[in-house]
Short mmCIF file of C-alpha atoms and ligand atoms in Angstrom, two decimals:
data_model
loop_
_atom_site.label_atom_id
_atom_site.label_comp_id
_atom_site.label_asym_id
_atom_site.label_seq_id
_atom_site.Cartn_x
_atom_site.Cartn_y
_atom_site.Cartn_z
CA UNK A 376 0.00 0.00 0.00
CA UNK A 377 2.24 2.40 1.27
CA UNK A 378 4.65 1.92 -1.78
CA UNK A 379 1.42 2.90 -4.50
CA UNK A 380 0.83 5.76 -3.11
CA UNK A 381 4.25 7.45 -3.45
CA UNK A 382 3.68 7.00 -7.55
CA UNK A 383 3.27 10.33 -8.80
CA UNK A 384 3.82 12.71 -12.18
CA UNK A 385 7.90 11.89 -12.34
CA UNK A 386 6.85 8.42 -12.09
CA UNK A 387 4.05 8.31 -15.21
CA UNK A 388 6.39 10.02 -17.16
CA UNK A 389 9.39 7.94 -16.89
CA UNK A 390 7.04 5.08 -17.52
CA UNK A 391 6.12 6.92 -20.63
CA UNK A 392 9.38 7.43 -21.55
CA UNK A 393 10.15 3.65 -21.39
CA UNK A 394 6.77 2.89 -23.06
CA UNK A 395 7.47 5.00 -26.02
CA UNK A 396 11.73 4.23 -26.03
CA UNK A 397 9.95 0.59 -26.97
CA UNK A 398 7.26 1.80 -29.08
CA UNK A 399 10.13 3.69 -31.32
CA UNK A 400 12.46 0.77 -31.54
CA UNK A 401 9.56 -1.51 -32.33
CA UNK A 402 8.55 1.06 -35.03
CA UNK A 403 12.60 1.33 -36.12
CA UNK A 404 11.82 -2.55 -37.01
CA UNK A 405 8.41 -1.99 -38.97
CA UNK A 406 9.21 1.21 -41.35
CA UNK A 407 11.74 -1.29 -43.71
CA UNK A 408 8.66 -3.26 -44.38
CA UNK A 409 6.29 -0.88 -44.86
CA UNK A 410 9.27 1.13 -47.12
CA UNK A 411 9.87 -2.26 -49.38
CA UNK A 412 6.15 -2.68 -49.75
CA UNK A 413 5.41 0.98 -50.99
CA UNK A 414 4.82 2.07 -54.78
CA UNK A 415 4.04 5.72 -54.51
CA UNK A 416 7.57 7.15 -54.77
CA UNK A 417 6.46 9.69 -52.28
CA UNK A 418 5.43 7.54 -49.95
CA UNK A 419 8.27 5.47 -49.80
CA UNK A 420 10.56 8.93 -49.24
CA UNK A 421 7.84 9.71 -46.84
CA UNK A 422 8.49 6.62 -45.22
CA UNK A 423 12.35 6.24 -45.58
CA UNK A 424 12.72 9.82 -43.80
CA UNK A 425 10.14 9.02 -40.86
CA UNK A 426 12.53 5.79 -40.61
CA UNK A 427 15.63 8.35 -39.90
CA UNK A 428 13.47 10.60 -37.68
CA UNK A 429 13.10 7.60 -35.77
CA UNK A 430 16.49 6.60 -35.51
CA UNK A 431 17.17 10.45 -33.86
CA UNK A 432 13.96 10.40 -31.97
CA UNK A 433 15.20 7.11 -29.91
CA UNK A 434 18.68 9.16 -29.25
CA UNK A 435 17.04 11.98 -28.30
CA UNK A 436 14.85 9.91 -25.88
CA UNK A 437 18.57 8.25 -24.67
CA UNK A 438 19.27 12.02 -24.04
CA UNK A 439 15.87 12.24 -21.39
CA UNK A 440 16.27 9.31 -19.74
CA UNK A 441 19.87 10.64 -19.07
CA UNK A 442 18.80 14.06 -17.92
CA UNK A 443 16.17 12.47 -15.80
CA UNK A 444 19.31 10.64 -13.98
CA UNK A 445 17.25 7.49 -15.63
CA UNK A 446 18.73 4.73 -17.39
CA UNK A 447 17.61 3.76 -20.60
CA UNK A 448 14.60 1.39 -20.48
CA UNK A 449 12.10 -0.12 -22.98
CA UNK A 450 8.88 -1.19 -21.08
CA UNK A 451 6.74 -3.55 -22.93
CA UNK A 452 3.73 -1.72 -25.04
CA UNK A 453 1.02 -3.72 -25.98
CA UNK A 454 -0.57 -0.76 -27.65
CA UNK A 455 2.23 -0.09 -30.35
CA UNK A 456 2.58 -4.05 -30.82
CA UNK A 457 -1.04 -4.22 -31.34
CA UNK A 458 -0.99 -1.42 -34.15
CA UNK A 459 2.06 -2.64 -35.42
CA UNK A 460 0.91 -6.90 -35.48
CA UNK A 461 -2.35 -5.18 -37.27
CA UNK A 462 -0.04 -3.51 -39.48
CA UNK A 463 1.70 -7.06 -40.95
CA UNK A 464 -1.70 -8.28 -41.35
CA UNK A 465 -3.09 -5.64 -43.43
CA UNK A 466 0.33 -5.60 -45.44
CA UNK A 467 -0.16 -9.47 -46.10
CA UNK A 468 -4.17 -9.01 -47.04
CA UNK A 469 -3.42 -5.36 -48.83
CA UNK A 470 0.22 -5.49 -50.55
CA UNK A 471 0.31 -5.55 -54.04
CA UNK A 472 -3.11 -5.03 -54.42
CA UNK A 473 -4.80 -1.22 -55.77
CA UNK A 474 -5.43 -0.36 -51.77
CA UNK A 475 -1.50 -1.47 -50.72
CA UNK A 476 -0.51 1.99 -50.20
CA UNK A 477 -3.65 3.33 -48.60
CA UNK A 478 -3.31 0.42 -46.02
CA UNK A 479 0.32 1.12 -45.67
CA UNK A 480 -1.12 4.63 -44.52
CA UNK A 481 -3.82 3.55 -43.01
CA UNK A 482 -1.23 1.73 -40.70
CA UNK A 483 1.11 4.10 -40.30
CA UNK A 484 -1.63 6.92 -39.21
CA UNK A 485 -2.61 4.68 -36.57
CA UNK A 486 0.86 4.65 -35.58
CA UNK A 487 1.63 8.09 -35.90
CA UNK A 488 -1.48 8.98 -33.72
CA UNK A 489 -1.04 6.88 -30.75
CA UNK A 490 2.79 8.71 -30.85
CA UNK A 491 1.30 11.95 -30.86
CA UNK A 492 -0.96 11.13 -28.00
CA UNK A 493 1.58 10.01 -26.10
CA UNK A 494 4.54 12.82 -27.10
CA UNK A 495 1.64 15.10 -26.44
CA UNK A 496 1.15 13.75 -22.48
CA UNK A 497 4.52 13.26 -21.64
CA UNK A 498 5.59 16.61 -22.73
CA UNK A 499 2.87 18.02 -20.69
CA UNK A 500 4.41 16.39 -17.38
CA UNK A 501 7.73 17.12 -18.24
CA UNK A 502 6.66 20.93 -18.31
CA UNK A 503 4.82 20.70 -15.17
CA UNK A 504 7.50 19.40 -13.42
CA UNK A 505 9.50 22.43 -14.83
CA UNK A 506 11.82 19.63 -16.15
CA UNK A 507 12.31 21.93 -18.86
CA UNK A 508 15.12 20.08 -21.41
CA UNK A 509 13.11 17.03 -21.22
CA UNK A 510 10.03 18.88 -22.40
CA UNK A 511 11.94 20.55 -24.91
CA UNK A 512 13.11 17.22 -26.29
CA UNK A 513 9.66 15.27 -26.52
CA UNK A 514 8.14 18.64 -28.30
CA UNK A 515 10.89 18.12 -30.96
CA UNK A 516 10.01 14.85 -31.24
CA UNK A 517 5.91 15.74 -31.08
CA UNK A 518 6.94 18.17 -33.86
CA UNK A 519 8.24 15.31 -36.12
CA UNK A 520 5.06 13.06 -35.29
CA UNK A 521 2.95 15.91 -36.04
CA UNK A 522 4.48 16.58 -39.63
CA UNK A 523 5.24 13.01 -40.06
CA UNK A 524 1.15 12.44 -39.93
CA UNK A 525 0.44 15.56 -42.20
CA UNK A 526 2.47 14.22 -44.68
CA UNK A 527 0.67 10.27 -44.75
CA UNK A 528 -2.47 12.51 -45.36
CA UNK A 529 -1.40 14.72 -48.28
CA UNK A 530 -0.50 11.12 -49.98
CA UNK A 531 -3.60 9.57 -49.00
CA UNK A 532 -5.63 12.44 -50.27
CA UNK A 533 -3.49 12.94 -53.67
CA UNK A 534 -2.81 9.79 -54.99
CA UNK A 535 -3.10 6.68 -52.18
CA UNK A 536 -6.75 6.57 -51.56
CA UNK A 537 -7.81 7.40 -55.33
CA UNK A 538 -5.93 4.85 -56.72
CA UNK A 539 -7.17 2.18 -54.13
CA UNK A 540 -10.82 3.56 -55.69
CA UNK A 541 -9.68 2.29 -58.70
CA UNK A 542 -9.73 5.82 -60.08
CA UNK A 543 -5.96 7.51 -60.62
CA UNK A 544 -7.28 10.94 -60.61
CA UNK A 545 -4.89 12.57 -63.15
CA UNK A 546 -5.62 16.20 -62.40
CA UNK A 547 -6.49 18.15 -59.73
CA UNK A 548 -9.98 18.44 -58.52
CA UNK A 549 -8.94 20.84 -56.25
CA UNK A 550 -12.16 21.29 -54.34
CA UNK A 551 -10.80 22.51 -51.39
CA UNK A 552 -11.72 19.16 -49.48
CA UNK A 553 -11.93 20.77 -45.85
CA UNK A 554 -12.67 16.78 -45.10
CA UNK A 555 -9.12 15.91 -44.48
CA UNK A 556 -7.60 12.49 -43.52
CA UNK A 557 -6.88 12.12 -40.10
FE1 FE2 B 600 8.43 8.24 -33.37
FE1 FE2 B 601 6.28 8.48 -35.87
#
């Protein structure tokens, strides 16, 4: 009893850190995949730079464990192996097919939302904790999430999701579609 209630802010965060420093490795592990199986060119540069924004983002989270006085841990997250098991699937059902590189976005949204949620928290307690490098350091990496999952939608909208429709949309419709992915 007495040892629960001494878990506090410091304490979700540094699990958060350790949940996410596994999350990013796991994700490290995926992106080759998901690159090989791509056939929009853009996607797969999309995807290729994501995978070196990774890389950084899991040095930079090295960096917050360190200035935390923490050591580098991965904990476990069932949520990102979840997504990421779903992901092989849908690559198996979808690659090679019209819809592959929707469902290559499609995975990688889901991905790049449950990091965003997560960047989004932690960087929260790192602030209110005034633990201000560390906060600094997951809004970089929130930043790259953010733009990351901006990207996976222009692609989806321009040329992914019409050509899974079966239609390849040539030219511009440009509607402005105020309905955007994600
Ligand atoms: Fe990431
Ligand atoms: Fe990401």
């Amino acid at each position: 009893m007495a040892e629960k209630e001494m878990m506090g802010l410091e304490d979700l965060l540094k699990h958060g850190l350790k949940d996410m420093y596994y999350a990013e490795s796991k994700i490290q592990k995926a992106l080759p995949k998901m690159i090989k199986a791509a056939e929009d060119p853009d996607l797969e540069a999309a995807l290729e730079q994501h995978l070196e924004e990774t890389n950084d983002q899991i040095a930079r989270l090295e960096e917050a464990f360190e200035l935390m006085g923490e050591k580098a841990k991965a904990e476990k997250c069932d949520a990102m192996d979840g997504i990421l098991t779903e992901g092989d699937k849908l690559l198996k059902d979808f690659g090679g097919t019209p819809a592959g590189d929707a469902a290559i976005i499609f995975s990688c949204q889901a991905v790049e939302h449950y990091e965003i949620a997560r960047y989004g928290s932690l960087r929260a307690y790192a602030s209110l904790l005034g633990m201000d490098e560390v906060a600094e350091i997951l809004d970089g990496i929130l930043s790259q999430e953010e733009a990351a999952d901006e990207k996976l939608s222009d692609i989806a909208e321009s040329s992914a999701n019409p050509a899974a429709a079966g239609g390849m949309d040539d030219e511009d419709d440009d509607e402005d579609d105020d309905d955007d992915q994600a």
